[in-house]
Amino acid sequence: MATDKAKVRAEIDHLRETIRHHDERYYVLSEPEISDYEYDELMNRLRKLEEAHPELISPDSPTQRVAGRPAEGFPEYRHRVPMLSLDNSYSVEELKEWDQRVRRGAGREIIEYVAELKVDGLSISAIYKNGVMTKGVTRGDGTIGEDVTPNVRTIRSLPLSIRREAFQLPSGAGKKRRREHDGPAADLGLISMEDEIEVRGEVYLPAEEFRRLNAERAEQELPPFANPRNAASGTMKSLDARVVAGRKLDVFCYDVLVDGRKPLATHWGALDRLARAGFRVNPTRALCSSIEEVMAFCEKMGDERDDLGYEIDGVVVKVNSTALQEELGSTSKAPRWAVAYKYPPRQATTILRDITVQVGRIGTLTPVAELEPVLLAGTTVSRASLHNEDQIRRLGVMIGDYVLIEKAGEIIPQVVKVIESKRTGRKAELRPFVMPRHCPACGEEVVRLRGEVAWRCVNSACPAKIRAGLKLFASRRAMRIEGLGEALIEQLVSPRIDYDDEGKPILAKDGEPVKKAPLVADFADLYHLKRHRDELIALERMGEKSADNVLAQIDESRDNDLARLIYGLGIRHVGERTAQILAGAFESVDELMEASEEQLAEIFEIGPVVAESIHEWFHEPRNRELIGRLKEAGVNTERKSTGEAAAAGERRNFEGKQFVLTGKLEGFTRDGAKELIERRGGRVTSSVTKKTDYVVVGDDPGSKLDRARELGIMTLDETAFRELLGG
């Protein structure tokens, strides 16, 4: 018996030490080593052991306090009311169990809940006195936070003063009436500008800004931020408020306290009044009369989370009645009246089994982590990006390491951290990665140009480059040759075996089959495939009908508009948007080809780096020859002057306008609507912001419509969108 007790004590001590270590990595250093899910598993195990053995609970146990401690460099601030964390649930069953505990504690069967999105950021508190913000404070350890007022002031969506018409009483009336009232107020009539008003919210980095920030860091050869949450946390801890202002943090406010008390009878009412008082409140929320309605909201938002424009990791569920919240109370760590329903983790720890190297369409050698398969965000992941040699060096990663991988939104999985603590006793199993100095696809020597982080294969005949280039050229957003998939491209670019008149392979002196040149060596060769119809039919998985379909699609692609061709050429830094801009600025490829670097750089949204890349591509003799061969093959290389394409090319009536598409459109595909907008000079973005000019709304729109209404942005149904297109 004593031995069993000693084992439990030893496990508890180990768990406490492990959790403290990860608290330090997460809250102080902003360098987590494990996912939130793995951390919660440790905490849950410790909590269960302590519940079974209460005599082993100590005051300094992580279960007895909110984790973390203030970072150095900022003044400390003691919260008037602790900013507690939330208990987590990871399944419908756990959510139902929480609901049962709430109903038992309340002594009633029907409870009204508010379901809000759990934004993945960091909590802050904004303190207002006489209606003016006086302090902005981080959550810290829940009791003591950091006074980061200059940084909080840079968040443009957070008011520096409160709208008095929403929070106002005659001077002193609030104090007098509060003395006559015990418990939460029935309305905001008890609030005066003389009161200390505390507004709590979640600061986050929008997805678009996160991508921009990481692209900027990549250009500066700095390590990318692992995820938007880490970027927001690191930004808020910057001692230079100018850095914070440049990163465009945003906030959703979720609670209000007046002199340390909840001023409203319901949480839903508090959110509504906060919004009316000028605070940014997330419009995507639900008032639910049962836990079943809560679960339906959780499921719906789980499906839509990638379209929000910011990261969420779950849904927060709160009892709506503030009187009932007070009755249910809190533990030292979390309120009993609220819980977080967490979605499947987007971070996971696994073993890096090997590192392979891929060759892209412009010859970039990209190292790829080959992983022990692991479940991540609902899918099994076995590969992840390592970006480049310098990133591997910054991470200090070795083959055989335990690594933390992450998948955020539409971003492909990437390795974000080495778990160095798991190297203990395993060093013999680890080996360093060495970037090859010869292309793994063609064997030619690779180069690394001055000022670049990537190694590149410069062999124009490299089969890997040709394959990747053809894939882009044939893609739906370029030349639309949909029958030209990866399997067919692989066969087209591979050398062919030569046969004699009897159908037997012709052998060389060494006994190996003699090989002829591949059917396709560049884009222009596609337009001569008709000459090799029989060989095309004979390829694996082809046949006569499939071959003729591909040839017909290739033939039709000759008549595509100029922007599609420019994009399909695969010029470095030239995406769809830049291709549209170039097609609007030049009458033809010939005119674009002769443009100087200075002329290109003067075009709005192009800039010197992109201009240099375009200029270099068109002044490479082999590329100029390719353009000539495409023209000879009958591929359109000029801006259209008739029909709808001409109207789109010449009437750029959306110049400088930003659009967001939401819901299903009857007469347009999403890509089709996007193309029409961009051909008229507009830009389509994924999230609704103050810079958005129009939101095009189809059937069953998502939360973007609510956001547009909140910001007062013009919305267009399909009929209005068609009218605008014709304007």
Short mmCIF file of N, CA, C and O in Angstrom, two decimals, residues 441-507:
data_model
loop_
_atom_site.label_atom_id
_atom_site.label_comp_id
_atom_site.label_asym_id
_atom_site.label_seq_id
_atom_site.Cartn_x
_atom_site.Cartn_y
_atom_site.Cartn_z
N ALA A 441 16.63 15.39 -59.12
CA ALA A 441 15.82 14.99 -60.27
C ALA A 441 16.64 14.78 -61.53
O ALA A 441 16.38 13.88 -62.31
N CYS A 442 17.65 15.64 -61.75
CA CYS A 442 18.42 15.55 -63.00
C CYS A 442 19.91 15.35 -62.79
O CYS A 442 20.64 15.06 -63.75
N GLY A 443 20.40 15.52 -61.57
CA GLY A 443 21.81 15.30 -61.28
C GLY A 443 22.72 16.48 -61.53
O GLY A 443 23.91 16.43 -61.22
N GLU A 444 22.16 17.58 -62.08
CA GLU A 444 22.98 18.77 -62.34
C GLU A 444 23.32 19.48 -61.03
O GLU A 444 22.57 19.41 -60.05
N GLU A 445 24.45 20.19 -61.03
CA GLU A 445 24.87 20.93 -59.84
C GLU A 445 23.88 22.05 -59.55
O GLU A 445 23.38 22.71 -60.46
N VAL A 446 23.57 22.27 -58.26
CA VAL A 446 22.64 23.32 -57.88
C VAL A 446 23.40 24.55 -57.40
O VAL A 446 24.58 24.45 -57.04
N VAL A 447 22.74 25.70 -57.42
CA VAL A 447 23.39 26.96 -57.04
C VAL A 447 22.53 27.68 -56.01
O VAL A 447 21.32 27.47 -55.92
N ARG A 448 23.20 28.54 -55.24
CA ARG A 448 22.49 29.42 -54.30
C ARG A 448 22.95 30.84 -54.60
O ARG A 448 24.11 31.18 -54.36
N LEU A 449 22.04 31.65 -55.15
CA LEU A 449 22.39 33.00 -55.54
C LEU A 449 22.56 33.90 -54.33
O LEU A 449 21.94 33.68 -53.28
N ARG A 450 23.37 34.92 -54.48
CA ARG A 450 23.62 35.86 -53.39
C ARG A 450 22.30 36.53 -52.97
O ARG A 450 21.53 36.98 -53.79
N GLY A 451 22.07 36.58 -51.66
CA GLY A 451 20.87 37.23 -51.13
C GLY A 451 19.65 36.32 -51.08
O GLY A 451 18.58 36.75 -50.64
N GLU A 452 19.77 35.06 -51.53
CA GLU A 452 18.64 34.14 -51.51
C GLU A 452 18.86 33.05 -50.47
O GLU A 452 20.00 32.73 -50.12
N VAL A 453 17.76 32.46 -49.99
CA VAL A 453 17.87 31.39 -48.99
C VAL A 453 17.76 30.02 -49.64
O VAL A 453 18.06 29.01 -49.01
N ALA A 454 17.33 29.98 -50.91
CA ALA A 454 17.05 28.70 -51.55
C ALA A 454 18.18 28.26 -52.48
O ALA A 454 18.83 29.08 -53.14
N TRP A 455 18.39 26.94 -52.53
CA TRP A 455 19.24 26.33 -53.55
C TRP A 455 18.35 26.04 -54.75
O TRP A 455 17.19 25.64 -54.61
N ARG A 456 18.90 26.23 -55.97
CA ARG A 456 18.11 26.04 -57.17
C ARG A 456 18.84 25.21 -58.21
O ARG A 456 20.07 25.29 -58.35
N CYS A 457 18.05 24.44 -58.96
CA CYS A 457 18.56 23.75 -60.15
C CYS A 457 18.32 24.69 -61.33
O CYS A 457 17.19 25.14 -61.55
N VAL A 458 19.39 25.01 -62.08
CA VAL A 458 19.26 25.95 -63.19
C VAL A 458 19.18 25.24 -64.54
O VAL A 458 19.20 25.87 -65.59
N ASN A 459 19.11 23.92 -64.52
CA ASN A 459 19.01 23.14 -65.75
C ASN A 459 17.60 23.28 -66.33
O ASN A 459 16.63 22.81 -65.74
N SER A 460 17.46 23.94 -67.49
CA SER A 460 16.14 24.17 -68.08
C SER A 460 15.47 22.88 -68.52
O SER A 460 14.25 22.83 -68.70
N ALA A 461 16.27 21.82 -68.71
CA ALA A 461 15.72 20.53 -69.14
C ALA A 461 15.44 19.60 -67.97
O ALA A 461 15.12 18.43 -68.17
N CYS A 462 15.53 20.09 -66.74
CA CYS A 462 15.29 19.26 -65.55
C CYS A 462 13.85 18.73 -65.59
O CYS A 462 12.90 19.52 -65.65
N PRO A 463 13.67 17.42 -65.56
CA PRO A 463 12.30 16.87 -65.66
C PRO A 463 11.39 17.30 -64.52
O PRO A 463 10.18 17.46 -64.72
N ALA A 464 11.93 17.50 -63.33
CA ALA A 464 11.09 17.93 -62.20
C ALA A 464 10.55 19.34 -62.44
O ALA A 464 9.38 19.63 -62.16
N LYS A 465 11.39 20.23 -62.97
CA LYS A 465 10.95 21.60 -63.28
C LYS A 465 9.91 21.59 -64.39
O LYS A 465 8.91 22.31 -64.33
N ILE A 466 10.14 20.76 -65.39
CA ILE A 466 9.19 20.68 -66.51
C ILE A 466 7.85 20.15 -66.02
O ILE A 466 6.79 20.69 -66.37
N ARG A 467 7.87 19.12 -65.18
CA ARG A 467 6.62 18.56 -64.65
C ARG A 467 5.83 19.62 -63.86
O ARG A 467 4.63 19.79 -64.06
N ALA A 468 6.53 20.29 -62.95
CA ALA A 468 5.85 21.29 -62.11
C ALA A 468 5.34 22.46 -62.95
O ALA A 468 4.26 22.99 -62.72
N GLY A 469 6.14 22.87 -63.96
CA GLY A 469 5.73 23.97 -64.82
C GLY A 469 4.51 23.61 -65.66
O GLY A 469 3.58 24.42 -65.82
N LEU A 470 4.48 22.39 -66.20
CA LEU A 470 3.32 21.95 -66.98
C LEU A 470 2.07 21.86 -66.13
O LEU A 470 0.95 22.16 -66.58
N LYS A 471 2.23 21.42 -64.88
CA LYS A 471 1.09 21.32 -63.97
C LYS A 471 0.45 22.70 -63.77
O LYS A 471 -0.78 22.83 -63.80
N LEU A 472 1.27 23.72 -63.57
CA LEU A 472 0.75 25.08 -63.41
C LEU A 472 0.14 25.57 -64.72
O LEU A 472 -0.96 26.14 -64.74
N PHE A 473 0.83 25.38 -65.83
CA PHE A 473 0.37 25.86 -67.14
C PHE A 473 -1.00 25.28 -67.48
O PHE A 473 -1.86 25.97 -68.02
N ALA A 474 -1.23 24.02 -67.14
CA ALA A 474 -2.49 23.34 -67.47
C ALA A 474 -3.57 23.57 -66.43
O ALA A 474 -4.72 23.16 -66.65
N SER A 475 -3.25 24.21 -65.32
CA SER A 475 -4.18 24.31 -64.20
C SER A 475 -5.42 25.11 -64.55
O SER A 475 -5.46 25.88 -65.52
N ARG A 476 -6.45 24.95 -63.74
CA ARG A 476 -7.75 25.58 -63.98
C ARG A 476 -7.65 27.09 -64.04
O ARG A 476 -8.38 27.75 -64.78
N ARG A 477 -6.75 27.68 -63.27
CA ARG A 477 -6.64 29.13 -63.22
C ARG A 477 -5.65 29.68 -64.25
O ARG A 477 -5.51 30.89 -64.37
N ALA A 478 -4.99 28.78 -64.97
CA ALA A 478 -4.10 29.22 -66.05
C ALA A 478 -4.76 28.85 -67.38
O ALA A 478 -5.78 29.44 -67.74
N MET A 479 -4.25 27.85 -68.10
CA MET A 479 -4.74 27.56 -69.45
C MET A 479 -5.91 26.56 -69.50
O MET A 479 -6.41 26.23 -70.56
N ARG A 480 -6.34 26.04 -68.36
CA ARG A 480 -7.55 25.21 -68.25
C ARG A 480 -7.49 23.97 -69.14
O ARG A 480 -8.43 23.70 -69.88
N ILE A 481 -6.42 23.21 -69.06
CA ILE A 481 -6.34 21.93 -69.77
C ILE A 481 -6.56 20.85 -68.71
O ILE A 481 -5.62 20.23 -68.21
N GLU A 482 -7.81 20.63 -68.34
CA GLU A 482 -8.12 19.83 -67.16
C GLU A 482 -7.76 18.35 -67.31
O GLU A 482 -7.56 17.66 -66.33
N GLY A 483 -7.70 17.85 -68.54
CA GLY A 483 -7.35 16.45 -68.73
C GLY A 483 -5.88 16.16 -68.57
O GLY A 483 -5.45 14.99 -68.55
N LEU A 484 -5.09 17.21 -68.42
CA LEU A 484 -3.64 17.06 -68.31
C LEU A 484 -3.26 16.99 -66.83
O LEU A 484 -2.82 17.96 -66.22
N GLY A 485 -3.45 15.81 -66.23
CA GLY A 485 -3.16 15.62 -64.82
C GLY A 485 -1.73 15.17 -64.58
O GLY A 485 -0.95 14.99 -65.52
N GLU A 486 -1.40 14.96 -63.28
CA GLU A 486 -0.02 14.62 -62.91
C GLU A 486 0.45 13.32 -63.56
O GLU A 486 1.58 13.22 -64.03
N ALA A 487 -0.43 12.30 -63.58
CA ALA A 487 -0.03 11.00 -64.13
C ALA A 487 0.31 11.10 -65.61
O ALA A 487 1.31 10.53 -66.09
N LEU A 488 -0.50 11.86 -66.36
CA LEU A 488 -0.24 12.02 -67.80
C LEU A 488 1.01 12.86 -68.03
O LEU A 488 1.83 12.54 -68.90
N ILE A 489 1.16 13.94 -67.25
CA ILE A 489 2.35 14.79 -67.38
C ILE A 489 3.61 13.96 -67.16
O ILE A 489 4.60 14.09 -67.90
N GLU A 490 3.59 13.10 -66.15
CA GLU A 490 4.75 12.25 -65.86
C GLU A 490 5.14 11.43 -67.08
O GLU A 490 6.33 11.30 -67.42
N GLN A 491 4.15 10.87 -67.77
CA GLN A 491 4.44 10.06 -68.96
C GLN A 491 4.90 10.91 -70.13
O GLN A 491 5.77 10.50 -70.91
N LEU A 492 4.33 12.09 -70.27
CA LEU A 492 4.69 12.95 -71.40
C LEU A 492 6.12 13.46 -71.32
O LEU A 492 6.77 13.67 -72.35
N VAL A 493 6.62 13.70 -70.10
CA VAL A 493 7.97 14.27 -69.98
C VAL A 493 9.05 13.20 -69.80
O VAL A 493 10.24 13.52 -69.74
N SER A 494 8.64 11.93 -69.70
CA SER A 494 9.62 10.85 -69.54
C SER A 494 10.14 10.41 -70.91
O SER A 494 9.38 10.38 -71.90
N PRO A 495 11.43 10.05 -71.01
CA PRO A 495 11.98 9.55 -72.28
C PRO A 495 11.19 8.33 -72.76
O PRO A 495 10.73 7.51 -71.95
N ARG A 496 11.03 8.19 -74.09
CA ARG A 496 10.26 7.09 -74.66
C ARG A 496 11.18 5.98 -75.15
O ARG A 496 12.28 6.24 -75.64
N ILE A 497 10.72 4.76 -75.03
CA ILE A 497 11.48 3.61 -75.56
C ILE A 497 11.23 3.52 -77.07
O ILE A 497 10.10 3.65 -77.54
N ASP A 498 12.31 3.31 -77.84
CA ASP A 498 12.22 3.22 -79.31
C ASP A 498 11.97 1.76 -79.71
O ASP A 498 12.62 0.85 -79.17
N TYR A 499 11.03 1.55 -80.61
CA TYR A 499 10.68 0.19 -81.05
C TYR A 499 10.98 0.02 -82.53
O TYR A 499 10.94 0.98 -83.32
N ASP A 500 11.28 -1.25 -82.93
CA ASP A 500 11.50 -1.55 -84.35
C ASP A 500 10.16 -1.84 -85.02
O ASP A 500 9.10 -1.74 -84.40
N ASP A 501 10.22 -2.21 -86.31
CA ASP A 501 8.99 -2.42 -87.08
C ASP A 501 8.17 -3.59 -86.56
O ASP A 501 6.97 -3.68 -86.81
N GLU A 502 8.81 -4.49 -85.82
CA GLU A 502 8.10 -5.65 -85.27
C GLU A 502 7.55 -5.39 -83.87
O GLU A 502 7.01 -6.28 -83.22
N GLY A 503 7.74 -4.15 -83.41
CA GLY A 503 7.22 -3.80 -82.09
C GLY A 503 8.11 -4.19 -80.94
O GLY A 503 7.69 -4.17 -79.77
N LYS A 504 9.36 -4.54 -81.27
CA LYS A 504 10.30 -4.91 -80.21
C LYS A 504 11.18 -3.72 -79.84
O LYS A 504 11.56 -2.93 -80.72
N PRO A 505 11.56 -3.57 -78.55
CA PRO A 505 12.44 -2.46 -78.15
C PRO A 505 13.79 -2.57 -78.86
O PRO A 505 14.37 -3.65 -78.94
N ILE A 506 14.28 -1.44 -79.38
CA ILE A 506 15.62 -1.39 -79.97
C ILE A 506 16.62 -1.27 -78.83
O ILE A 506 16.49 -0.39 -77.97
N LEU A 507 17.60 -2.16 -78.83
CA LEU A 507 18.56 -2.20 -77.73
C LEU A 507 19.87 -1.54 -78.11
O LEU A 507 20.33 -1.62 -79.26
#
